[in-house]
Amino acid sequence: MRSLGAEPDDVTDDIAEFRKRVLALAQGEEEEEEEELDFSVFSTDSPEPNDADLEPENSPELTRNSQDRKHGIPFTGPFISVLLSRLENLFENPIPVNLLVTGILSQLAKYPQPLLRAFLLNTHADPQPNVRTLYQVLVSVRVQIEQYAVDQADFPATVRDAWRYLLARDQALKLRELLQDSHSDNRKSVLPNGTQQITQNVPPCPKIPPQDRNRVFATVLYAEFLKELAAIAQEHSIAPDSPVED
């Protein structure tokens, strides 16, 4: 993942918790309605669904995908295609959508299925026509970040301040939850000294123009997502191969 611009960082040791806490920051943000998908169509044991069950008949994307399947052209399926398209729009999505998409992709990457694992984690796969891998989409997002950063003054410092803010906010929220859940003196005694001061002294959000806030936070999330994928790939490399249940 170094080739995509992510450096190891031992400060954030729990990426899943980091994502969960950042999601709490996005409360009140405008949420986009997600299209409902029939997940039964993705089962390998079920018959191929009718085109009308997936999208409207006049959808050009559906027509092209149906033609590809009929002619034996490789096709990732509507579910993966939607996820990768959303990920490629990382800069334009609200924070909750980005967290949802990266969370789903992380869970899929953890699944011990060789073909799925290779599709999501292999960085040396030969490109196939009409098939985009996760690596190709991540490279595309990196190009967007680099192009955006060229026109921004002190962009690295802004991203660093945003990352520190999110990390401090995350730690404060976790400690605040511990305080709220503690109902006895014994429970309070195990909390670190100065917990209340930490929860009260959350640093203010960096001064980021509203039109750039999503993009700055998306850059932070992009780096954390790369770290998580690297950790998942490392876990797969040392874990023994286990048969996938039917």
PDB file of C-alpha atoms in Angstrom:
ATOM      1  CA  MET A   1       0.000   0.000   0.000  1.00  0.00           C
ATOM      2  CA  ARG A   2       3.027   2.306   0.121  1.00  0.00           C
ATOM      3  CA  SER A   3       2.712   2.723  -3.651  1.00  0.00           C
ATOM      4  CA  LEU A   4      -0.649   4.396  -3.051  1.00  0.00           C
ATOM      5  CA  GLY A   5       0.803   6.961  -0.672  1.00  0.00           C
ATOM      6  CA  ALA A   6      -0.045   5.485   2.746  1.00  0.00           C
ATOM      7  CA  GLU A   7       2.642   5.298   5.405  1.00  0.00           C
ATOM      8  CA  PRO A   8       2.441   2.990   8.449  1.00  0.00           C
ATOM      9  CA  ASP A   9       1.237   4.757  11.551  1.00  0.00           C
ATOM     10  CA  ASP A  10       1.277   3.167  14.973  1.00  0.00           C
ATOM     11  CA  VAL A  11      -0.842   5.893  16.589  1.00  0.00           C
ATOM     12  CA  THR A  12      -4.148   4.611  15.258  1.00  0.00           C
ATOM     13  CA  ASP A  13      -4.136   0.955  16.257  1.00  0.00           C
ATOM     14  CA  ASP A  14      -7.800   0.224  15.864  1.00  0.00           C
ATOM     15  CA  ILE A  15      -8.980   1.261  12.419  1.00  0.00           C
ATOM     16  CA  ALA A  16     -12.422  -0.214  12.851  1.00  0.00           C
ATOM     17  CA  GLU A  17     -12.984   1.832  15.993  1.00  0.00           C
ATOM     18  CA  PHE A  18     -11.518   4.868  14.224  1.00  0.00           C
ATOM     19  CA  ARG A  19     -14.102   4.526  11.458  1.00  0.00           C
ATOM     20  CA  LYS A  20     -16.894   4.028  13.976  1.00  0.00           C
ATOM     21  CA  ARG A  21     -15.935   7.167  15.857  1.00  0.00           C
ATOM     22  CA  VAL A  22     -15.542   9.288  12.757  1.00  0.00           C
ATOM     23  CA  LEU A  23     -19.049   8.242  11.754  1.00  0.00           C
ATOM     24  CA  ALA A  24     -20.304   9.831  14.954  1.00  0.00           C
ATOM     25  CA  LEU A  25     -18.852  13.150  13.787  1.00  0.00           C
ATOM     26  CA  ALA A  26     -21.024  13.099  10.719  1.00  0.00           C
ATOM     27  CA  GLN A  27     -24.324  13.208  12.590  1.00  0.00           C
ATOM     28  CA  GLY A  28     -26.401  15.995  11.195  1.00  0.00           C
ATOM     29  CA  GLU A  29     -24.729  15.767   7.780  1.00  0.00           C
ATOM     30  CA  GLU A  30     -27.010  15.398   4.829  1.00  0.00           C
ATOM     31  CA  GLU A  31     -27.314  11.688   4.059  1.00  0.00           C
ATOM     32  CA  GLU A  32     -27.910  10.379   0.609  1.00  0.00           C
ATOM     33  CA  GLU A  33     -30.519   7.759   0.020  1.00  0.00           C
ATOM     34  CA  GLU A  34     -28.937   4.460  -0.868  1.00  0.00           C
ATOM     35  CA  GLU A  35     -30.560   2.360  -3.530  1.00  0.00           C
ATOM     36  CA  GLU A  36     -32.012  -0.878  -2.211  1.00  0.00           C
ATOM     37  CA  LEU A  37     -30.415  -3.954  -3.707  1.00  0.00           C
ATOM     38  CA  ASP A  38     -31.775  -7.487  -3.745  1.00  0.00           C
ATOM     39  CA  PHE A  39     -28.827  -9.386  -2.266  1.00  0.00           C
ATOM     40  CA  SER A  40     -30.315 -12.723  -3.325  1.00  0.00           C
ATOM     41  CA  VAL A  41     -29.170 -11.998  -6.861  1.00  0.00           C
ATOM     42  CA  PHE A  42     -25.530 -12.252  -5.763  1.00  0.00           C
ATOM     43  CA  SER A  43     -25.829 -15.868  -4.608  1.00  0.00           C
ATOM     44  CA  THR A  44     -23.875 -18.266  -6.783  1.00  0.00           C
ATOM     45  CA  ASP A  45     -26.490 -20.971  -6.161  1.00  0.00           C
ATOM     46  CA  SER A  46     -29.457 -18.946  -7.320  1.00  0.00           C
ATOM     47  CA  PRO A  47     -30.501 -18.700 -10.971  1.00  0.00           C
ATOM     48  CA  GLU A  48     -29.498 -15.636 -12.929  1.00  0.00           C
ATOM     49  CA  PRO A  49     -32.012 -12.875 -12.138  1.00  0.00           C
ATOM     50  CA  ASN A  50     -34.053 -11.095 -14.724  1.00  0.00           C
ATOM     51  CA  ASP A  51     -32.721  -7.743 -15.817  1.00  0.00           C
ATOM     52  CA  ALA A  52     -35.943  -6.048 -14.725  1.00  0.00           C
ATOM     53  CA  ASP A  53     -35.349  -7.148 -11.122  1.00  0.00           C
ATOM     54  CA  LEU A  54     -32.125  -5.160 -10.819  1.00  0.00           C
ATOM     55  CA  GLU A  55     -32.664  -1.781 -12.446  1.00  0.00           C
ATOM     56  CA  PRO A  56     -35.122  -0.021 -14.738  1.00  0.00           C
ATOM     57  CA  GLU A  57     -35.343  -1.411 -18.237  1.00  0.00           C
ATOM     58  CA  ASN A  58     -34.037   1.783 -19.795  1.00  0.00           C
ATOM     59  CA  SER A  59     -30.804   1.752 -17.777  1.00  0.00           C
ATOM     60  CA  PRO A  60     -27.830   1.801 -20.208  1.00  0.00           C
ATOM     61  CA  GLU A  61     -25.555   0.362 -17.515  1.00  0.00           C
ATOM     62  CA  LEU A  62     -27.867  -2.606 -17.047  1.00  0.00           C
ATOM     63  CA  THR A  63     -28.180  -3.149 -20.798  1.00  0.00           C
ATOM     64  CA  ARG A  64     -24.411  -3.171 -21.238  1.00  0.00           C
ATOM     65  CA  ASN A  65     -23.905  -5.513 -18.264  1.00  0.00           C
ATOM     66  CA  SER A  66     -26.567  -7.908 -19.548  1.00  0.00           C
ATOM     67  CA  GLN A  67     -24.964  -8.004 -22.972  1.00  0.00           C
ATOM     68  CA  ASP A  68     -21.557  -8.630 -21.409  1.00  0.00           C
ATOM     69  CA  ARG A  69     -22.871 -11.607 -19.443  1.00  0.00           C
ATOM     70  CA  LYS A  70     -24.583 -13.075 -22.488  1.00  0.00           C
ATOM     71  CA  HIS A  71     -21.368 -12.880 -24.511  1.00  0.00           C
ATOM     72  CA  GLY A  72     -19.169 -14.265 -21.742  1.00  0.00           C
ATOM     73  CA  ILE A  73     -17.341 -10.988 -21.061  1.00  0.00           C
ATOM     74  CA  PRO A  74     -15.965 -10.740 -17.481  1.00  0.00           C
ATOM     75  CA  PHE A  75     -18.319  -8.799 -15.228  1.00  0.00           C
ATOM     76  CA  THR A  76     -17.947  -8.001 -11.537  1.00  0.00           C
ATOM     77  CA  GLY A  77     -21.671  -7.857 -10.853  1.00  0.00           C
ATOM     78  CA  PRO A  78     -23.878  -4.925  -9.820  1.00  0.00           C
ATOM     79  CA  PHE A  79     -22.983  -5.066  -6.130  1.00  0.00           C
ATOM     80  CA  ILE A  80     -19.206  -4.737  -6.546  1.00  0.00           C
ATOM     81  CA  SER A  81     -19.670  -2.280  -9.408  1.00  0.00           C
ATOM     82  CA  VAL A  82     -21.758   0.045  -7.236  1.00  0.00           C
ATOM     83  CA  LEU A  83     -19.237  -0.155  -4.378  1.00  0.00           C
ATOM     84  CA  LEU A  84     -16.297   0.673  -6.628  1.00  0.00           C
ATOM     85  CA  SER A  85     -18.187   3.523  -8.286  1.00  0.00           C
ATOM     86  CA  ARG A  86     -19.009   4.983  -4.891  1.00  0.00           C
ATOM     87  CA  LEU A  87     -15.414   4.607  -3.786  1.00  0.00           C
ATOM     88  CA  GLU A  88     -14.176   6.387  -6.896  1.00  0.00           C
ATOM     89  CA  ASN A  89     -16.410   9.323  -5.915  1.00  0.00           C
ATOM     90  CA  LEU A  90     -14.772   9.483  -2.483  1.00  0.00           C
ATOM     91  CA  PHE A  91     -14.212  13.229  -2.822  1.00  0.00           C
ATOM     92  CA  GLU A  92     -17.851  13.966  -3.575  1.00  0.00           C
ATOM     93  CA  ASN A  93     -19.547  11.592  -1.115  1.00  0.00           C
ATOM     94  CA  PRO A  94     -20.656  12.620   2.369  1.00  0.00           C
ATOM     95  CA  ILE A  95     -18.622  11.160   5.229  1.00  0.00           C
ATOM     96  CA  PRO A  96     -21.281   8.559   6.195  1.00  0.00           C
ATOM     97  CA  VAL A  97     -21.347   7.179   2.640  1.00  0.00           C
ATOM     98  CA  ASN A  98     -17.555   6.913   2.510  1.00  0.00           C
ATOM     99  CA  LEU A  99     -17.477   5.129   5.851  1.00  0.00           C
ATOM    100  CA  LEU A 100     -20.171   2.716   4.737  1.00  0.00           C
ATOM    101  CA  VAL A 101     -18.469   1.904   1.427  1.00  0.00           C
ATOM    102  CA  THR A 102     -14.991   1.414   2.896  1.00  0.00           C
ATOM    103  CA  GLY A 103     -16.448  -0.637   5.739  1.00  0.00           C
ATOM    104  CA  ILE A 104     -18.217  -3.013   3.348  1.00  0.00           C
ATOM    105  CA  LEU A 105     -15.112  -3.389   1.183  1.00  0.00           C
ATOM    106  CA  SER A 106     -12.999  -4.136   4.259  1.00  0.00           C
ATOM    107  CA  GLN A 107     -15.392  -6.868   5.345  1.00  0.00           C
ATOM    108  CA  LEU A 108     -15.347  -8.381   1.865  1.00  0.00           C
ATOM    109  CA  ALA A 109     -11.540  -8.300   1.812  1.00  0.00           C
ATOM    110  CA  LYS A 110     -11.442 -10.232   5.090  1.00  0.00           C
ATOM    111  CA  TYR A 111     -13.540 -13.051   3.655  1.00  0.00           C
ATOM    112  CA  PRO A 112     -11.338 -16.133   3.025  1.00  0.00           C
ATOM    113  CA  GLN A 113     -12.381 -16.666  -0.576  1.00  0.00           C
ATOM    114  CA  PRO A 114      -9.367 -16.837  -2.935  1.00  0.00           C
ATOM    115  CA  LEU A 115     -11.001 -15.207  -5.961  1.00  0.00           C
ATOM    116  CA  LEU A 116     -12.536 -12.366  -3.955  1.00  0.00           C
ATOM    117  CA  ARG A 117      -9.319 -11.877  -2.011  1.00  0.00           C
ATOM    118  CA  ALA A 118      -7.282 -11.656  -5.208  1.00  0.00           C
ATOM    119  CA  PHE A 119      -9.752  -9.244  -6.772  1.00  0.00           C
ATOM    120  CA  LEU A 120      -9.673  -6.872  -3.798  1.00  0.00           C
ATOM    121  CA  LEU A 121      -6.078  -7.171  -2.571  1.00  0.00           C
ATOM    122  CA  ASN A 122      -3.915  -8.182  -5.527  1.00  0.00           C
ATOM    123  CA  THR A 123      -1.945  -5.212  -6.858  1.00  0.00           C
ATOM    124  CA  HIS A 124      -0.336  -7.057  -9.782  1.00  0.00           C
ATOM    125  CA  ALA A 125      -3.359  -8.548 -11.538  1.00  0.00           C
ATOM    126  CA  ASP A 126      -3.504  -8.211 -15.317  1.00  0.00           C
ATOM    127  CA  PRO A 127      -6.258  -5.759 -16.290  1.00  0.00           C
ATOM    128  CA  GLN A 128      -9.303  -7.314 -17.899  1.00  0.00           C
ATOM    129  CA  PRO A 129     -11.696  -5.519 -20.254  1.00  0.00           C
ATOM    130  CA  ASN A 130     -14.760  -4.081 -18.518  1.00  0.00           C
ATOM    131  CA  VAL A 131     -13.417  -5.149 -15.103  1.00  0.00           C
ATOM    132  CA  ARG A 132     -11.994  -2.653 -12.617  1.00  0.00           C
ATOM    133  CA  THR A 133     -10.199  -3.942  -9.559  1.00  0.00           C
ATOM    134  CA  LEU A 134     -10.099  -2.242  -6.181  1.00  0.00           C
ATOM    135  CA  TYR A 135      -6.450  -1.370  -6.752  1.00  0.00           C
ATOM    136  CA  GLN A 136      -7.258   0.453  -9.995  1.00  0.00           C
ATOM    137  CA  VAL A 137      -9.971   2.474  -8.269  1.00  0.00           C
ATOM    138  CA  LEU A 138      -7.626   3.363  -5.403  1.00  0.00           C
ATOM    139  CA  VAL A 139      -5.042   4.586  -7.906  1.00  0.00           C
ATOM    140  CA  SER A 140      -7.734   6.719  -9.532  1.00  0.00           C
ATOM    141  CA  VAL A 141      -8.649   8.225  -6.160  1.00  0.00           C
ATOM    142  CA  ARG A 142      -4.996   8.929  -5.448  1.00  0.00           C
ATOM    143  CA  VAL A 143      -4.724  10.850  -8.725  1.00  0.00           C
ATOM    144  CA  GLN A 144      -7.755  12.924  -7.700  1.00  0.00           C
ATOM    145  CA  ILE A 145      -6.142  13.701  -4.346  1.00  0.00           C
ATOM    146  CA  GLU A 146      -2.858  14.724  -5.958  1.00  0.00           C
ATOM    147  CA  GLN A 147      -4.595  16.964  -8.488  1.00  0.00           C
ATOM    148  CA  TYR A 148      -6.628  18.595  -5.742  1.00  0.00           C
ATOM    149  CA  ALA A 149      -3.602  19.060  -3.482  1.00  0.00           C
ATOM    150  CA  VAL A 150      -1.671  20.953  -6.164  1.00  0.00           C
ATOM    151  CA  ASP A 151      -4.101  23.876  -6.007  1.00  0.00           C
ATOM    152  CA  GLN A 152      -4.351  23.969  -2.206  1.00  0.00           C
ATOM    153  CA  ALA A 153      -2.030  25.929   0.025  1.00  0.00           C
ATOM    154  CA  ASP A 154      -0.545  23.961   2.937  1.00  0.00           C
ATOM    155  CA  PHE A 155      -2.607  20.907   2.041  1.00  0.00           C
ATOM    156  CA  PRO A 156      -0.402  18.422   3.977  1.00  0.00           C
ATOM    157  CA  ALA A 157      -0.668  20.570   7.107  1.00  0.00           C
ATOM    158  CA  THR A 158      -4.447  20.835   6.722  1.00  0.00           C
ATOM    159  CA  VAL A 159      -4.791  17.063   6.365  1.00  0.00           C
ATOM    160  CA  ARG A 160      -2.522  16.519   9.363  1.00  0.00           C
ATOM    161  CA  ASP A 161      -4.600  18.885  11.492  1.00  0.00           C
ATOM    162  CA  ALA A 162      -7.798  17.163  10.372  1.00  0.00           C
ATOM    163  CA  TRP A 163      -6.340  13.754  11.230  1.00  0.00           C
ATOM    164  CA  ARG A 164      -5.273  14.934  14.689  1.00  0.00           C
ATOM    165  CA  TYR A 165      -8.712  16.425  15.270  1.00  0.00           C
ATOM    166  CA  LEU A 166     -10.463  13.193  14.297  1.00  0.00           C
ATOM    167  CA  LEU A 167      -8.103  11.132  16.450  1.00  0.00           C
ATOM    168  CA  ALA A 168      -8.564  13.392  19.496  1.00  0.00           C
ATOM    169  CA  ARG A 169     -12.307  13.413  18.953  1.00  0.00           C
ATOM    170  CA  ASP A 170     -12.290   9.634  18.715  1.00  0.00           C
ATOM    171  CA  GLN A 171     -10.402   9.215  21.974  1.00  0.00           C
ATOM    172  CA  ALA A 172     -12.627  11.729  23.752  1.00  0.00           C
ATOM    173  CA  LEU A 173     -15.794   9.974  22.602  1.00  0.00           C
ATOM    174  CA  LYS A 174     -14.513   6.615  23.814  1.00  0.00           C
ATOM    175  CA  LEU A 175     -13.646   8.011  27.226  1.00  0.00           C
ATOM    176  CA  ARG A 176     -16.974   9.803  27.423  1.00  0.00           C
ATOM    177  CA  GLU A 177     -18.781   6.534  26.767  1.00  0.00           C
ATOM    178  CA  LEU A 178     -16.814   4.887  29.554  1.00  0.00           C
ATOM    179  CA  LEU A 179     -17.875   7.646  31.926  1.00  0.00           C
ATOM    180  CA  GLN A 180     -21.509   7.353  30.930  1.00  0.00           C
ATOM    181  CA  ASP A 181     -21.480   3.578  31.318  1.00  0.00           C
ATOM    182  CA  SER A 182     -19.809   3.606  34.721  1.00  0.00           C
ATOM    183  CA  HIS A 183     -22.344   3.216  37.530  1.00  0.00           C
ATOM    184  CA  SER A 184     -20.079   2.390  40.448  1.00  0.00           C
ATOM    185  CA  ASP A 185     -17.000   3.794  42.150  1.00  0.00           C
ATOM    186  CA  ASN A 186     -15.104   0.614  41.328  1.00  0.00           C
ATOM    187  CA  ARG A 187     -15.721   1.145  37.638  1.00  0.00           C
ATOM    188  CA  LYS A 188     -14.665   4.781  37.859  1.00  0.00           C
ATOM    189  CA  SER A 189     -11.468   3.867  39.652  1.00  0.00           C
ATOM    190  CA  VAL A 190     -10.147   1.997  36.624  1.00  0.00           C
ATOM    191  CA  LEU A 191     -10.489   5.007  34.345  1.00  0.00           C
ATOM    192  CA  PRO A 192      -7.275   6.886  33.549  1.00  0.00           C
ATOM    193  CA  ASN A 193      -6.437   9.991  35.522  1.00  0.00           C
ATOM    194  CA  GLY A 194      -7.595  13.165  33.859  1.00  0.00           C
ATOM    195  CA  THR A 195     -10.335  11.444  31.873  1.00  0.00           C
ATOM    196  CA  GLN A 196     -12.863  14.189  32.505  1.00  0.00           C
ATOM    197  CA  GLN A 197     -10.396  16.865  31.470  1.00  0.00           C
ATOM    198  CA  ILE A 198      -9.682  15.004  28.238  1.00  0.00           C
ATOM    199  CA  THR A 199     -13.353  14.707  27.379  1.00  0.00           C
ATOM    200  CA  GLN A 200     -13.855  18.399  28.015  1.00  0.00           C
ATOM    201  CA  ASN A 201     -10.772  19.600  26.107  1.00  0.00           C
ATOM    202  CA  VAL A 202     -11.528  18.288  22.638  1.00  0.00           C
ATOM    203  CA  PRO A 203      -9.635  20.439  20.128  1.00  0.00           C
ATOM    204  CA  PRO A 204     -11.753  22.530  17.794  1.00  0.00           C
ATOM    205  CA  CYS A 205     -12.285  21.455  14.239  1.00  0.00           C
ATOM    206  CA  PRO A 206      -9.584  22.875  11.945  1.00  0.00           C
ATOM    207  CA  LYS A 207     -10.535  25.939   9.965  1.00  0.00           C
ATOM    208  CA  ILE A 208     -11.426  24.266   6.687  1.00  0.00           C
ATOM    209  CA  PRO A 209     -13.671  25.966   4.115  1.00  0.00           C
ATOM    210  CA  PRO A 210     -17.057  24.215   3.986  1.00  0.00           C
ATOM    211  CA  GLN A 211     -16.621  23.335   0.316  1.00  0.00           C
ATOM    212  CA  ASP A 212     -13.309  21.590   1.097  1.00  0.00           C
ATOM    213  CA  ARG A 213     -14.208  19.872   4.362  1.00  0.00           C
ATOM    214  CA  ASN A 214     -15.501  16.649   2.821  1.00  0.00           C
ATOM    215  CA  ARG A 215     -12.435  16.364   0.609  1.00  0.00           C
ATOM    216  CA  VAL A 216      -9.983  16.876   3.450  1.00  0.00           C
ATOM    217  CA  PHE A 217     -11.735  14.314   5.642  1.00  0.00           C
ATOM    218  CA  ALA A 218     -11.976  11.976   2.631  1.00  0.00           C
ATOM    219  CA  THR A 219      -8.202  12.202   2.254  1.00  0.00           C
ATOM    220  CA  VAL A 220      -7.759  11.182   5.886  1.00  0.00           C
ATOM    221  CA  LEU A 221     -10.197   8.309   5.449  1.00  0.00           C
ATOM    222  CA  TYR A 222      -8.410   7.221   2.257  1.00  0.00           C
ATOM    223  CA  ALA A 223      -5.092   6.903   4.089  1.00  0.00           C
ATOM    224  CA  GLU A 224      -6.688   4.963   6.948  1.00  0.00           C
ATOM    225  CA  PHE A 225      -8.458   2.669   4.486  1.00  0.00           C
ATOM    226  CA  LEU A 226      -5.135   1.838   2.821  1.00  0.00           C
ATOM    227  CA  LYS A 227      -3.652   0.953   6.203  1.00  0.00           C
ATOM    228  CA  GLU A 228      -6.573  -1.325   6.939  1.00  0.00           C
ATOM    229  CA  LEU A 229      -6.268  -3.074   3.576  1.00  0.00           C
ATOM    230  CA  ALA A 230      -2.538  -3.550   4.184  1.00  0.00           C
ATOM    231  CA  ALA A 231      -3.288  -5.106   7.578  1.00  0.00           C
ATOM    232  CA  ILE A 232      -5.898  -7.418   6.037  1.00  0.00           C
ATOM    233  CA  ALA A 233      -3.459  -8.497   3.318  1.00  0.00           C
ATOM    234  CA  GLN A 234      -0.828  -9.220   5.958  1.00  0.00           C
ATOM    235  CA  GLU A 235      -3.334 -11.256   7.948  1.00  0.00           C
ATOM    236  CA  HIS A 236      -4.216 -13.322   4.872  1.00  0.00           C
ATOM    237  CA  SER A 237      -0.527 -13.952   4.180  1.00  0.00           C
ATOM    238  CA  ILE A 238       0.091 -15.572   7.567  1.00  0.00           C
ATOM    239  CA  ALA A 239      -3.282 -17.256   8.056  1.00  0.00           C
ATOM    240  CA  PRO A 240      -3.610 -20.865   6.902  1.00  0.00           C
ATOM    241  CA  ASP A 241      -5.935 -21.412   3.994  1.00  0.00           C
ATOM    242  CA  SER A 242      -9.311 -22.612   5.201  1.00  0.00           C
ATOM    243  CA  PRO A 243     -12.085 -24.050   3.055  1.00  0.00           C
ATOM    244  CA  VAL A 244     -15.004 -21.714   2.460  1.00  0.00           C
ATOM    245  CA  GLU A 245     -18.339 -23.019   3.629  1.00  0.00           C
ATOM    246  CA  ASP A 246     -20.937 -23.479   0.920  1.00  0.00           C
TER     247      ASP A 246
END
